[in-house]
GROMACS .gro file of C-alpha atoms in nm:
model
  140
    1UNK     CA    1  -0.922  -2.031  -0.019
    2UNK     CA    2  -0.608  -1.949  -0.210
    3UNK     CA    3  -0.482  -1.883  -0.560
    4UNK     CA    4  -0.142  -1.962  -0.708
    5UNK     CA    5   0.036  -1.706  -0.925
    6UNK     CA    6   0.350  -1.702  -1.136
    7UNK     CA    7   0.607  -1.428  -1.088
    8UNK     CA    8   0.590  -1.171  -1.367
    9UNK     CA    9   0.797  -0.860  -1.416
   10UNK     CA   10   1.000  -0.697  -1.138
   11UNK     CA   11   1.036  -0.322  -1.108
   12UNK     CA   12   1.282  -0.120  -0.902
   13UNK     CA   13   1.162   0.239  -0.905
   14UNK     CA   14   1.256   0.563  -0.734
   15UNK     CA   15   0.937   0.740  -0.629
   16UNK     CA   16   0.922   1.105  -0.727
   17UNK     CA   17   1.001   1.367  -0.463
   18UNK     CA   18   0.679   1.524  -0.328
   19UNK     CA   19   0.461   1.256  -0.487
   20UNK     CA   20   0.209   1.061  -0.281
   21UNK     CA   21   0.352   0.711  -0.238
   22UNK     CA   22   0.017   0.531  -0.277
   23UNK     CA   23  -0.077   0.735  -0.583
   24UNK     CA   24   0.271   0.681  -0.730
   25UNK     CA   25   0.238   0.301  -0.699
   26UNK     CA   26  -0.118   0.316  -0.836
   27UNK     CA   27  -0.008   0.513  -1.143
   28UNK     CA   28   0.287   0.280  -1.204
   29UNK     CA   29   0.058  -0.023  -1.194
   30UNK     CA   30  -0.193   0.137  -1.428
   31UNK     CA   31   0.077   0.252  -1.672
   32UNK     CA   32   0.226  -0.098  -1.687
   33UNK     CA   33  -0.110  -0.281  -1.698
   34UNK     CA   34  -0.050  -0.454  -1.365
   35UNK     CA   35  -0.359  -0.580  -1.182
   36UNK     CA   36  -0.198  -0.816  -0.929
   37UNK     CA   37   0.131  -0.748  -0.749
   38UNK     CA   38   0.313  -0.718  -0.421
   39UNK     CA   39   0.551  -0.439  -0.329
   40UNK     CA   40   0.784  -0.307  -0.064
   41UNK     CA   41   0.917   0.043  -0.012
   42UNK     CA   42   1.199   0.204   0.183
   43UNK     CA   43   1.297   0.567   0.228
   44UNK     CA   44   1.145   0.868   0.399
   45UNK     CA   45   0.822   1.065   0.394
   46UNK     CA   46   0.772   1.435   0.463
   47UNK     CA   47   0.439   1.357   0.628
   48UNK     CA   48   0.189   1.073   0.625
   49UNK     CA   49  -0.157   0.955   0.719
   50UNK     CA   50  -0.204   0.610   0.866
   51UNK     CA   51  -0.529   0.441   0.961
   52UNK     CA   52  -0.620   0.197   1.235
   53UNK     CA   53  -0.923  -0.025   1.174
   54UNK     CA   54  -1.157  -0.056   1.471
   55UNK     CA   55  -1.272  -0.417   1.447
   56UNK     CA   56  -1.579  -0.364   1.666
   57UNK     CA   57  -1.707  -0.044   1.502
   58UNK     CA   58  -1.595  -0.146   1.151
   59UNK     CA   59  -1.444   0.194   1.085
   60UNK     CA   60  -1.102   0.348   1.035
   61UNK     CA   61  -0.941   0.594   1.275
   62UNK     CA   62  -0.691   0.830   1.112
   63UNK     CA   63  -0.342   0.888   1.253
   64UNK     CA   64  -0.191   1.206   1.104
   65UNK     CA   65   0.188   1.234   1.110
   66UNK     CA   66   0.277   1.593   1.021
   67UNK     CA   67   0.655   1.561   1.059
   68UNK     CA   68   0.929   1.380   0.863
   69UNK     CA   69   0.912   1.001   0.895
   70UNK     CA   70   1.157   0.724   0.809
   71UNK     CA   71   0.994   0.425   0.639
   72UNK     CA   72   1.103   0.143   0.871
   73UNK     CA   73   0.885  -0.099   0.677
   74UNK     CA   74   0.625  -0.071   0.404
   75UNK     CA   75   0.460  -0.372   0.243
   76UNK     CA   76   0.160  -0.389   0.021
   77UNK     CA   77  -0.029  -0.547  -0.262
   78UNK     CA   78  -0.220  -0.448  -0.571
   79UNK     CA   79  -0.552  -0.594  -0.677
   80UNK     CA   80  -0.879  -0.473  -0.829
   81UNK     CA   81  -1.180  -0.327  -0.648
   82UNK     CA   82  -1.493  -0.231  -0.842
   83UNK     CA   83  -1.294  -0.247  -1.167
   84UNK     CA   84  -1.025  -0.007  -1.044
   85UNK     CA   85  -0.664  -0.055  -0.936
   86UNK     CA   86  -0.647  -0.080  -0.557
   87UNK     CA   87  -0.318  -0.038  -0.369
   88UNK     CA   88  -0.325  -0.172  -0.013
   89UNK     CA   89  -0.023  -0.091   0.203
   90UNK     CA   90   0.078  -0.106   0.566
   91UNK     CA   91   0.374   0.084   0.705
   92UNK     CA   92   0.583   0.127   1.014
   93UNK     CA   93   0.710   0.486   1.027
   94UNK     CA   94   0.965   0.636   1.268
   95UNK     CA   95   1.008   0.999   1.369
   96UNK     CA   96   1.341   1.173   1.440
   97UNK     CA   97   1.350   1.021   1.789
   98UNK     CA   98   1.284   0.668   1.668
   99UNK     CA   99   0.925   0.665   1.794
  100UNK     CA  100   0.713   0.451   1.564
  101UNK     CA  101   0.357   0.448   1.443
  102UNK     CA  102   0.212   0.177   1.225
  103UNK     CA  103  -0.102   0.102   1.031
  104UNK     CA  104  -0.273   0.112   0.696
  105UNK     CA  105  -0.091   0.371   0.482
  106UNK     CA  106  -0.353   0.610   0.350
  107UNK     CA  107  -0.108   0.863   0.206
  108UNK     CA  108   0.254   0.963   0.236
  109UNK     CA  109   0.433   1.260   0.079
  110UNK     CA  110   0.765   1.127  -0.051
  111UNK     CA  111   1.094   1.285   0.051
  112UNK     CA  112   1.288   0.996  -0.102
  113UNK     CA  113   1.163   0.643  -0.157
  114UNK     CA  114   1.252   0.329  -0.348
  115UNK     CA  115   0.988   0.077  -0.445
  116UNK     CA  116   1.031  -0.289  -0.542
  117UNK     CA  117   0.717  -0.401  -0.723
  118UNK     CA  118   0.667  -0.767  -0.815
  119UNK     CA  119   0.399  -0.841  -1.072
  120UNK     CA  120   0.203  -1.164  -1.030
  121UNK     CA  121   0.056  -1.346  -1.330
  122UNK     CA  122  -0.232  -1.590  -1.342
  123UNK     CA  123  -0.580  -1.562  -1.201
  124UNK     CA  124  -0.779  -1.244  -1.161
  125UNK     CA  125  -0.775  -1.108  -0.806
  126UNK     CA  126  -1.061  -0.884  -0.698
  127UNK     CA  127  -1.175  -0.742  -0.367
  128UNK     CA  128  -1.537  -0.770  -0.257
  129UNK     CA  129  -1.710  -0.633   0.050
  130UNK     CA  130  -1.713  -0.881   0.339
  131UNK     CA  131  -2.008  -0.837   0.578
  132UNK     CA  132  -1.833  -1.013   0.869
  133UNK     CA  133  -1.533  -0.776   0.881
  134UNK     CA  134  -1.673  -0.471   0.704
  135UNK     CA  135  -1.368  -0.475   0.474
  136UNK     CA  136  -1.311  -0.531   0.103
  137UNK     CA  137  -1.122  -0.860   0.098
  138UNK     CA  138  -0.977  -1.076  -0.176
  139UNK     CA  139  -1.220  -1.304  -0.352
  140UNK     CA  140  -1.012  -1.593  -0.483
   0.00000   0.00000   0.00000
């Protein structure tokens, strides 16, 4: 299953210092009326929480990073879940020694970050619970 979209507006945005990156992207999408998009982010976080999804237990395991982290990579998308804006992001974060951790980005306190958000126009894109994986996945 797949859905084709047209490229809509593009945003280059500096995330606010001390904001939560996921909440910042969520609020931007809601302010601009965006329900489907992709985004990338670069910069640094003061601290972060990642999650790893255990495929057998169908549950997330939290990875707390309580020290400054460089955003080596952050990619994500925006869709709708239960009528609400849902931001889904994965990140690779590096500490001061270059050691990396990666996973689903649950939260990240921004030191400095730049976001490139690309709106997608066309069909509605919603997430629904999938019994096989235990995840909310796109229903196209």
